[in-house]
CSV table of C-alpha atoms and ligand atoms in Angstrom, one decimal:
chain,number,residue,atom,x,y,z
A,17,LYS,CA,25.6,44.1,15.7
A,18,ILE,CA,25.0,41.9,18.7
A,19,GLY,CA,27.4,39.3,17.5
A,20,LEU,CA,30.0,41.9,16.7
A,21,ALA,CA,29.6,43.5,20.1
A,22,ALA,CA,30.3,40.1,21.8
A,23,ASP,CA,33.2,39.3,19.4
A,24,GLU,CA,35.0,42.6,20.2
A,25,LEU,CA,35.0,41.5,23.8
A,26,GLN,CA,35.7,37.9,23.0
A,27,PHE,CA,32.5,36.7,24.6
A,28,ASN,CA,30.0,34.2,23.3
A,29,ALA,CA,26.4,35.6,22.9
A,30,PHE,CA,23.2,33.7,22.7
A,31,ALA,CA,19.6,34.5,22.2
A,32,VAL,CA,17.7,32.3,24.6
A,33,GLY,CA,14.3,31.5,26.1
A,34,GLY,CA,11.0,32.6,24.9
A,35,PHE,CA,12.5,34.4,22.0
A,36,VAL,CA,14.0,31.2,20.5
A,37,ARG,CA,10.8,29.2,21.3
A,38,ASP,CA,8.6,31.7,19.4
A,39,LEU,CA,11.1,32.0,16.6
A,40,LEU,CA,10.8,28.3,16.0
A,41,LEU,CA,7.1,28.5,16.4
A,42,LYS,CA,7.2,31.3,13.8
A,43,LYS,CA,5.5,33.7,16.2
A,44,ASN,CA,6.5,37.4,16.9
A,45,ASN,CA,8.3,38.1,20.0
A,46,LEU,CA,9.8,41.5,20.5
A,47,ASP,CA,11.6,40.8,23.7
A,48,LEU,CA,15.0,39.6,23.1
A,49,ASP,CA,16.7,37.7,26.0
A,50,ILE,CA,20.6,37.4,25.5
A,51,VAL,CA,22.9,35.4,27.6
A,52,ILE,CA,26.6,36.1,27.6
A,53,GLU,CA,29.5,33.8,28.4
A,54,GLY,CA,31.6,36.5,29.9
A,55,ASP,CA,30.8,39.9,31.5
A,56,GLY,CA,27.1,40.6,30.6
A,57,ILE,CA,27.3,44.1,31.8
A,58,GLN,CA,30.4,45.0,29.8
A,59,PHE,CA,28.8,43.5,26.8
A,60,ALA,CA,25.5,45.4,27.2
A,61,LYS,CA,27.3,48.7,27.7
A,62,ASN,CA,29.1,48.1,24.5
A,63,LEU,CA,25.9,47.0,22.5
A,64,ALA,CA,24.0,50.0,24.0
A,65,ARG,CA,26.5,52.3,22.6
A,66,LYS,CA,26.4,50.8,19.2
A,67,LEU,CA,22.6,50.7,18.9
A,68,GLN,CA,22.1,54.1,20.7
A,69,GLY,CA,19.9,52.6,23.3
A,70,ARG,CA,19.2,53.4,27.0
A,71,ILE,CA,20.8,50.9,29.4
A,72,LYS,CA,19.9,49.9,33.0
A,73,THR,CA,22.3,47.7,34.8
A,74,HIS,CA,22.0,45.4,37.9
A,75,GLU,CA,25.6,44.9,38.8
A,76,ARG,CA,24.7,42.5,41.5
A,77,PHE,CA,23.0,40.0,39.2
A,78,GLY,CA,25.2,40.6,36.2
A,79,THR,CA,22.2,41.7,34.1
A,80,ALA,CA,21.2,44.7,32.1
A,81,MET,CA,18.3,45.9,30.1
A,82,ILE,CA,18.6,47.9,26.9
A,83,MET,CA,15.7,49.9,25.5
A,84,LEU,CA,16.1,50.7,21.8
A,85,PRO,CA,14.7,54.0,20.2
A,86,ASP,CA,12.2,51.8,18.3
A,87,GLY,CA,10.9,50.4,21.6
A,88,THR,CA,12.5,47.0,21.3
A,89,LYS,CA,13.7,45.6,24.6
A,90,ILE,CA,16.8,43.5,25.1
A,91,ASP,CA,17.6,41.7,28.3
A,92,VAL,CA,21.1,40.7,28.8
A,93,ALA,CA,22.2,38.2,31.5
A,94,THR,CA,25.6,36.6,32.4
A,95,ALA,CA,25.8,32.9,32.3
A,96,ARG,CA,27.8,32.1,35.4
A,97,LEU,CA,29.7,29.1,36.4
A,98,GLU,CA,28.5,28.7,40.0
A,99,TYR,CA,28.1,25.0,40.0
A,100,TYR,CA,28.1,24.8,43.9
A,101,GLU,CA,24.8,26.7,43.9
A,102,TYR,CA,22.9,23.5,42.8
A,103,PRO,CA,24.8,20.7,44.2
A,104,ALA,CA,21.7,18.3,44.6
A,105,ALA,CA,20.4,19.0,41.1
A,106,LEU,CA,23.6,19.1,39.3
A,107,PRO,CA,26.2,16.6,39.7
A,108,THR,CA,27.9,17.5,36.5
A,109,VAL,CA,30.9,19.9,36.9
A,110,GLU,CA,31.9,19.8,33.2
A,111,LEU,CA,28.9,21.8,31.9
A,112,SER,CA,29.7,24.8,29.9
A,113,SER,CA,28.1,28.0,31.2
A,114,ILE,CA,25.5,28.4,28.5
A,115,LYS,CA,24.5,24.6,29.1
A,116,LEU,CA,24.2,25.3,32.8
A,117,ASP,CA,22.2,28.4,32.2
A,118,LEU,CA,19.8,26.6,29.9
A,119,TYR,CA,19.6,23.7,32.4
A,120,ARG,CA,18.4,26.1,35.1
A,121,ARG,CA,15.5,27.2,33.0
A,122,ASP,CA,11.7,26.4,33.6
A,123,PHE,CA,10.8,24.1,30.7
A,124,THR,CA,12.4,22.4,27.7
A,125,ILE,CA,10.6,24.5,25.3
A,126,ASN,CA,12.2,27.6,26.8
A,127,ALA,CA,15.7,26.1,27.2
A,128,MET,CA,17.3,26.5,23.6
A,129,ALA,CA,19.7,29.2,22.6
A,130,ILE,CA,20.8,30.5,19.3
A,131,GLN,CA,24.4,31.5,18.9
A,132,LEU,CA,24.8,35.2,17.7
A,133,ASN,CA,28.5,35.5,17.2
A,134,PRO,CA,29.1,36.1,13.4
A,135,GLU,CA,31.2,32.9,12.9
A,136,HIS,CA,28.4,30.6,14.3
A,137,PHE,CA,25.5,33.0,13.7
A,138,GLY,CA,22.1,31.2,13.8
A,139,THR,CA,23.4,27.9,15.2
A,140,LEU,CA,20.6,26.3,17.3
A,141,ILE,CA,21.8,25.1,20.7
A,142,ASP,CA,19.8,22.2,22.0
A,143,PHE,CA,21.3,20.1,24.8
A,144,PHE,CA,18.2,18.5,26.1
A,145,ASN,CA,16.2,17.4,23.1
A,146,CYS,CA,14.0,20.5,23.5
A,147,GLN,CA,13.1,21.0,19.8
A,148,ASN,CA,11.5,17.6,19.9
A,149,ASP,CA,9.3,18.6,22.8
A,150,LEU,CA,8.3,21.8,21.0
A,151,ASN,CA,7.4,19.8,18.0
A,152,GLN,CA,5.3,17.5,20.1
A,153,ARG,CA,3.8,20.5,21.9
A,154,SER,CA,4.8,19.1,25.2
A,155,ILE,CA,5.7,21.1,28.3
A,156,LYS,CA,8.4,19.4,30.3
A,157,VAL,CA,10.6,20.4,33.2
A,158,LEU,CA,14.4,19.9,32.8
A,159,HIS,CA,14.7,18.4,36.3
A,160,ASN,CA,12.6,17.1,39.2
A,161,LEU,CA,13.5,20.1,41.5
A,162,SER,CA,12.3,22.7,39.1
A,163,PHE,CA,9.0,23.6,40.9
A,164,VAL,CA,10.8,23.4,44.3
A,165,GLU,CA,13.3,25.9,43.0
A,166,ASP,CA,10.6,28.2,41.7
A,167,PRO,CA,7.0,27.3,42.4
A,168,SER,CA,5.7,30.2,40.3
A,169,ARG,CA,6.7,27.9,37.4
A,170,ILE,CA,3.4,26.0,38.0
A,171,PHE,CA,1.6,29.0,36.9
A,172,ARG,CA,3.9,29.4,33.9
A,173,ALA,CA,3.3,25.7,32.8
A,174,ILE,CA,-0.6,26.4,32.9
A,175,ARG,CA,-0.1,29.7,31.0
A,176,PHE,CA,1.9,28.1,28.2
A,177,GLU,CA,-0.3,25.2,28.0
A,178,ALA,CA,-3.3,27.3,27.5
A,179,ARG,CA,-1.8,30.0,25.3
A,180,MET,CA,-0.2,27.6,22.8
A,181,ALA,CA,-2.6,24.7,23.1
A,182,PHE,CA,0.4,22.6,24.3
A,183,GLU,CA,0.0,19.8,26.9
A,184,ILE,CA,1.9,19.5,30.1
A,185,ALA,CA,3.7,16.1,30.0
A,186,PRO,CA,2.6,13.4,32.6
A,187,HIS,CA,5.7,13.4,34.7
A,188,THR,CA,5.7,17.3,34.9
A,189,ARG,CA,2.1,17.1,35.9
A,190,ARG,CA,2.8,14.8,38.7
A,191,LEU,CA,5.5,17.1,39.9
A,192,MET,CA,3.2,20.0,39.9
A,193,HIS,CA,0.6,18.1,41.8
A,194,ASN,CA,3.2,17.1,44.3
A,195,ALA,CA,4.5,20.6,44.7
A,196,VAL,CA,0.8,21.8,45.2
A,197,SER,CA,0.2,19.2,47.9
A,198,MET,CA,3.6,19.9,49.6
A,199,GLN,CA,2.2,23.4,49.8
A,200,LEU,CA,5.5,24.7,48.5
A,201,PHE,CA,4.2,28.1,48.3
A,202,GLY,CA,3.7,29.2,51.9
A,203,LYS,CA,5.3,32.5,51.1
A,204,THR,CA,2.8,34.4,49.0
A,205,ASP,CA,4.8,37.5,49.3
A,206,ASP,CA,6.9,36.4,46.4
A,207,PRO,CA,6.0,38.9,43.7
A,208,ARG,CA,6.5,36.3,41.1
A,209,PHE,CA,3.2,34.6,41.9
A,210,PHE,CA,1.0,37.7,41.4
A,211,SER,CA,3.0,38.6,38.3
A,212,GLU,CA,2.3,35.2,36.7
A,213,LEU,CA,-1.3,35.2,37.7
A,214,LYS,CA,-1.6,38.6,36.2
A,215,GLN,CA,-0.1,37.3,33.0
A,216,ILE,CA,-2.6,34.4,32.9
A,217,LEU,CA,-5.4,36.7,33.3
A,218,SER,CA,-4.0,39.0,30.4
A,219,GLU,CA,-3.9,36.1,27.8
A,220,GLU,CA,-6.4,36.3,25.0
A,221,ASP,CA,-8.6,33.7,26.6
A,222,PRO,CA,-7.7,32.9,30.1
A,223,VAL,CA,-10.8,30.9,30.8
A,224,PRO,CA,-9.1,27.5,30.1
A,225,ALA,CA,-6.1,28.4,32.3
A,226,ILE,CA,-8.4,29.4,35.1
A,227,ARG,CA,-10.2,26.1,34.9
A,228,ARG,CA,-6.7,24.4,35.0
A,229,LEU,CA,-5.8,26.5,38.1
A,230,ALA,CA,-8.8,24.9,39.7
A,231,GLU,CA,-7.9,21.4,38.5
A,232,PHE,CA,-4.3,21.7,40.0
A,233,ASN,CA,-6.2,22.8,43.2
A,234,LEU,CA,-4.4,26.1,43.2
A,235,PHE,CA,-7.6,28.1,44.1
A,236,PRO,CA,-7.3,27.5,47.8
A,237,PHE,CA,-3.8,29.0,47.5
A,238,LEU,CA,-4.9,32.0,45.6
A,239,TRP,CA,-8.2,32.5,47.3
A,240,PRO,CA,-8.2,30.7,50.7
A,241,GLU,CA,-10.9,33.1,51.9
A,242,LEU,CA,-13.0,32.4,48.9
A,243,LYS,CA,-13.7,28.8,49.8
A,244,PRO,CA,-17.3,29.2,50.8
A,245,HIS,CA,-18.2,31.3,47.9
A,246,LEU,CA,-16.2,30.0,45.0
A,247,LYS,CA,-17.2,27.0,43.0
A,248,VAL,CA,-16.1,26.4,39.4
A,249,ASP,CA,-19.7,26.0,38.5
A,250,ARG,CA,-21.8,27.1,35.5
A,251,ARG,CA,-22.5,30.6,37.0
A,252,PHE,CA,-18.8,31.1,37.6
A,253,LEU,CA,-17.8,30.1,34.0
A,254,HIS,CA,-20.8,32.1,32.6
A,255,ILE,CA,-19.4,35.4,34.2
A,256,LEU,CA,-15.9,34.6,33.0
A,257,HIS,CA,-17.1,34.0,29.5
A,258,GLN,CA,-19.3,37.2,29.7
A,259,ALA,CA,-16.2,39.0,30.8
A,260,GLN,CA,-14.4,37.7,27.7
A,261,ARG,CA,-17.2,38.8,25.4
A,262,ALA,CA,-17.2,42.2,27.0
A,263,ILE,CA,-13.4,42.5,26.5
A,264,SER,CA,-13.6,41.4,22.9
A,265,TRP,CA,-16.5,43.8,22.2
A,266,PHE,CA,-14.6,46.5,23.6
A,267,ARG,CA,-11.4,45.7,21.6
A,268,LEU,CA,-13.5,45.7,18.4
A,269,LEU,CA,-14.4,49.3,19.1
A,270,TYR,CA,-10.7,50.1,18.3
A,271,LEU,CA,-10.7,53.0,20.7
A,272,ASP,CA,-7.0,53.1,21.4
A,273,GLU,CA,-7.8,53.3,25.0
A,274,PRO,CA,-6.0,51.0,27.4
A,275,CYS,CA,-7.8,48.4,29.2
A,276,HIS,CA,-6.2,46.1,31.8
A,277,ASN,CA,-8.0,42.9,31.0
A,278,TRP,CA,-6.6,41.1,34.0
A,279,MET,CA,-8.5,43.4,36.3
A,280,VAL,CA,-11.7,42.6,34.6
A,281,TYR,CA,-11.1,38.8,35.0
A,282,LEU,CA,-10.0,39.2,38.6
A,283,LEU,CA,-13.3,41.1,39.4
A,284,ALA,CA,-15.2,38.5,37.6
A,285,ILE,CA,-13.5,35.7,39.5
A,286,MET,CA,-14.4,37.5,42.7
A,287,SER,CA,-17.9,38.5,41.8
A,288,ARG,CA,-19.7,36.3,44.2
A,289,SER,CA,-17.6,37.0,47.2
A,290,PRO,CA,-17.6,39.9,49.6
A,291,ASP,CA,-15.3,42.9,49.2
A,292,GLU,CA,-13.2,41.7,52.1
A,293,VAL,CA,-12.0,38.7,50.0
A,294,LEU,CA,-10.6,41.0,47.3
A,295,THR,CA,-9.0,43.2,50.1
A,296,ALA,CA,-7.3,40.1,51.6
A,297,PHE,CA,-6.2,38.9,48.2
A,298,CYS,CA,-4.6,42.3,47.5
A,299,SER,CA,-2.8,42.5,50.7
A,300,ARG,CA,-1.6,38.8,50.5
A,301,PHE,CA,0.0,39.3,47.0
A,302,GLN,CA,1.2,42.9,48.0
A,303,ILE,CA,-0.8,44.7,45.2
A,304,PRO,CA,0.1,48.3,45.4
A,305,GLN,CA,-2.4,50.1,47.6
A,306,LYS,CA,-3.4,52.5,44.9
A,307,ILE,CA,-4.3,49.6,42.5
A,308,ALA,CA,-6.0,47.6,45.3
A,309,ASP,CA,-8.1,50.6,46.3
A,310,ARG,CA,-9.1,51.1,42.7
A,311,LEU,CA,-10.0,47.4,42.3
A,312,ILE,CA,-12.1,47.3,45.3
A,313,TRP,CA,-14.0,50.6,44.5
A,314,GLN,CA,-14.7,49.4,41.0
A,315,LYS,CA,-16.1,46.1,42.4
A,316,THR,CA,-18.5,47.7,44.8
A,317,HIS,CA,-19.6,50.4,42.5
A,318,ALA,CA,-20.1,48.1,39.5
A,319,GLU,CA,-22.1,45.4,41.5
A,320,LYS,CA,-24.3,48.2,43.1
A,321,THR,CA,-24.9,49.8,39.7
A,322,ALA,CA,-25.7,46.5,38.0
A,323,ASN,CA,-28.2,45.8,40.6
A,324,LEU,CA,-29.9,49.1,40.3
A,325,LEU,CA,-30.0,49.1,36.6
A,326,SER,CA,-31.5,45.6,36.5
A,327,ARG,CA,-34.5,46.8,38.5
A,328,ARG,CA,-35.4,49.5,36.0
A,329,GLU,CA,-37.0,48.8,32.6
A,330,ILE,CA,-36.8,52.3,31.3
A,331,ILE,CA,-33.9,54.6,32.2
A,332,ALA,CA,-33.0,58.0,30.9
A,333,ASN,CA,-29.6,58.5,29.3
A,334,SER,CA,-28.8,61.2,31.8
A,335,GLU,CA,-29.4,58.9,34.6
A,336,ILE,CA,-27.2,56.2,33.1
A,337,TYR,CA,-24.5,58.8,32.5
A,338,TRP,CA,-24.3,59.9,36.2
A,339,LEU,CA,-24.5,56.2,37.4
A,340,LEU,CA,-21.7,55.1,35.3
A,341,LYS,CA,-19.5,58.2,35.1
A,342,GLU,CA,-17.0,57.2,37.9
A,343,LEU,CA,-16.4,53.7,36.6
A,344,SER,CA,-13.2,52.9,34.9
A,345,ILE,CA,-13.3,50.9,31.5
A,346,GLU,CA,-12.3,47.8,33.5
A,347,GLY,CA,-15.3,48.5,36.0
A,348,LEU,CA,-17.6,49.0,33.1
A,349,LEU,CA,-16.7,45.8,31.3
A,350,TYR,CA,-17.1,44.0,34.7
A,351,LEU,CA,-20.6,45.4,34.9
A,352,MET,CA,-21.4,44.1,31.6
A,353,ALA,CA,-20.1,40.7,32.5
A,354,LEU,CA,-22.3,40.6,35.6
A,355,ALA,CA,-25.4,41.8,33.9
A,356,ARG,CA,-28.1,39.1,34.0
A,357,LYS,CA,-30.5,41.3,31.9
A,358,ASN,CA,-30.0,42.8,28.5
A,359,GLN,CA,-31.1,46.3,29.5
A,360,VAL,CA,-28.1,46.5,31.8
A,361,LYS,CA,-25.7,45.5,29.2
A,362,LYS,CA,-27.3,47.9,26.7
A,363,ALA,CA,-27.0,50.8,29.2
A,364,ALA,CA,-23.3,50.1,29.7
A,365,SER,CA,-22.6,49.7,26.0
A,366,ASN,CA,-24.5,52.9,25.2
A,367,TYR,CA,-22.4,54.7,27.8
A,368,VAL,CA,-19.2,53.3,26.6
A,369,THR,CA,-19.9,54.1,22.8
A,370,ALA,CA,-21.8,57.2,23.0
A,371,LEU,CA,-22.9,58.9,26.2
A,372,ARG,CA,-19.5,59.4,27.8
A,373,TYR,CA,-18.5,61.5,24.8
A,374,ILE,CA,-21.4,63.8,24.9
A,375,ARG,CA,-20.7,67.5,25.9
A,376,THR,CA,-22.7,70.7,26.0
A,377,ASP,CA,-21.8,73.4,23.4
A,378,LEU,CA,-21.9,76.0,26.1
A,379,THR,CA,-19.0,76.2,28.3
A,380,GLY,CA,-18.4,77.9,31.7
A,381,ASP,CA,-16.8,80.8,29.9
A,382,ASP,CA,-20.0,81.1,27.8
A,383,LEU,CA,-22.1,81.2,30.9
A,384,MET,CA,-19.9,83.9,32.4
A,385,ALA,CA,-20.2,85.9,29.2
A,386,LEU,CA,-24.0,85.5,29.6
A,387,GLY,CA,-23.7,87.1,33.0
A,388,TYR,CA,-23.7,84.0,35.3
A,389,ARG,CA,-21.4,84.0,38.2
A,390,PRO,CA,-19.3,80.9,39.4
A,391,GLY,CA,-20.8,79.2,42.4
A,392,PRO,CA,-22.7,76.0,43.3
A,393,GLU,CA,-25.5,77.0,41.0
A,394,PHE,CA,-23.2,77.5,38.1
A,395,LYS,CA,-22.1,73.8,38.1
A,396,MET,CA,-25.7,72.8,38.4
A,397,ILE,CA,-26.8,74.8,35.4
A,398,LEU,CA,-24.0,73.2,33.4
A,399,ASN,CA,-25.1,69.7,34.6
A,400,ASP,CA,-28.8,70.5,33.7
A,401,LEU,CA,-27.7,71.5,30.3
A,402,LEU,CA,-25.7,68.3,30.0
A,403,ASP,CA,-28.8,66.2,31.0
A,404,ALA,CA,-30.9,68.0,28.4
A,405,ARG,CA,-28.2,67.2,25.8
A,406,LEU,CA,-28.0,63.5,26.9
A,407,ASP,CA,-31.7,63.1,26.9
A,408,ASP,CA,-31.9,64.6,23.4
A,409,ARG,CA,-34.0,67.7,24.6
A,410,VAL,CA,-31.5,70.0,23.1
A,411,HIS,CA,-29.2,69.5,20.1
A,412,ASN,CA,-27.2,72.7,19.6
A,413,ARG,CA,-25.9,75.8,21.2
A,414,GLU,CA,-29.0,78.0,20.3
A,415,GLU,CA,-31.2,75.3,21.9
A,416,GLU,CA,-29.1,75.3,25.1
A,417,ILE,CA,-29.3,79.2,25.3
A,418,ALA,CA,-33.1,79.0,24.8
A,419,LEU,CA,-33.2,76.4,27.7
A,420,LEU,CA,-31.2,78.7,29.8
A,421,HIS,CA,-33.7,81.4,29.4
A,422,ARG,CA,-36.7,79.2,30.0
B,521,LIG,N1,12.4,31.5,33.2
B,521,LIG,C1,12.5,30.4,34.1
B,521,LIG,N2,11.9,30.4,35.2
B,521,LIG,C2,10.9,31.4,35.5
B,521,LIG,C3,10.7,32.5,34.6
B,521,LIG,C4,11.4,32.6,33.5
B,521,LIG,O1,13.3,29.7,33.8
B,521,LIG,N3,10.2,31.4,36.6
B,521,LIG,C5,13.3,31.6,31.9
B,521,LIG,C6,12.5,30.9,30.7
B,521,LIG,O2,13.6,30.2,30.1
B,521,LIG,C7,12.0,32.0,30.0
B,521,LIG,C8,12.8,33.1,30.2
B,521,LIG,O3,13.3,33.0,31.5
B,521,LIG,O4,11.9,31.6,28.6
B,521,LIG,C9,12.2,34.4,30.0
B,521,LIG,O5,11.1,34.7,30.9
B,521,LIG,P1,9.8,35.4,30.5
B,521,LIG,O6,10.1,36.7,29.7
B,521,LIG,O7,9.0,35.6,31.7
B,521,LIG,O8,9.0,34.4,29.6
B,521,LIG,P2,9.1,34.0,28.1
B,521,LIG,O9,9.5,32.6,27.9
B,521,LIG,O10,9.8,35.1,27.3
B,521,LIG,O11,7.5,34.1,27.7
B,521,LIG,P3,6.6,35.3,27.3
B,521,LIG,O12,6.3,35.0,25.9
B,521,LIG,O13,5.3,34.9,28.2
B,521,LIG,O14,7.1,36.5,27.8
């Protein structure tokens, strides 16, 4: 249907980027990126109509996004012939627009296309020997100015390298080191930096990539305030590994409850630095205030609670419940990562798997029916009942009523 929608308008349509890379690697990728030689928006409107999808267009950039009823996302872009935009990098004027489009991309592994028009459907377009690099598992830029044009690509190289167990090629590595030492990214307000970091921290195992960020000397850029506190030493790596263990443990509970893994890792990275460092990080990368406040609160509260729990050998379930109640799942996993003592980890896992679900049988309505009137005492009675339930002193409605009358 995509090819037909393009043929109708006499445009060439190509699948490009990560979709092609993952297809050649036989990996699933549900995000389809399409480039159109022609008018991308007109094409996207035509396609959305055919597929009964919702469409969002950005006329200024000639791009559109189509959301299909089954949740598939299709990004459409227009391959433009604006040679004059890159005079230094591109002396060639005879490039076809798809070739130019591919040449402007980050790495060769992401610079292949597959034609979608019916007549040539499935033809792989590979102008720059990209498939060879993919087979060699090598990450290479297409030209020397790639990181100058877009320094956030440094983070992408590290992410792809770690995720797919590829290797950044020596020349590209040198360009990355140069870009870092030239301090190409003075402007941290570019949202692409945080977005890329967040993606690194959302990978299955971000620890190798975090080590690589340090090797490329990117920590001073990400966390300039962290200098006195942050060393990529054993304790630092230990906390990161513990964060990973906590996240895997939580995933294996199959709870169908969302968890922002990147938050757990970000907290773990900053565990040995004061709150102000996290505050500064959030404001430098323009993290929305609501998320920043939440992160900072979780950090303070998890650290305080981990400390408190580590000083207590025996602690009642009810006490664990009230101590951990306000922590989000990210805060709880961070607390588990921080724990030096087993009892702390146990308390948190007990809370996550059991305590937080415990409820009393009696409700507020029941109490009213029993003659209690709402007020401050009312809440206290309900909380006392919950404590009894948490500490296994009562087990059902009858025992709860008996406790009330005691
Ligand atoms: N791209 C680029 N420079 C960037 C970001 C993206 O050249 N700074 C290009 C790459 O060709 C990339 C495509 O845009 O393949 C789509 O980008 P994105 O969706 O961010 O990445 P994917 O390659 O699809 O990777 P992922 O699987 O992580 O989504």
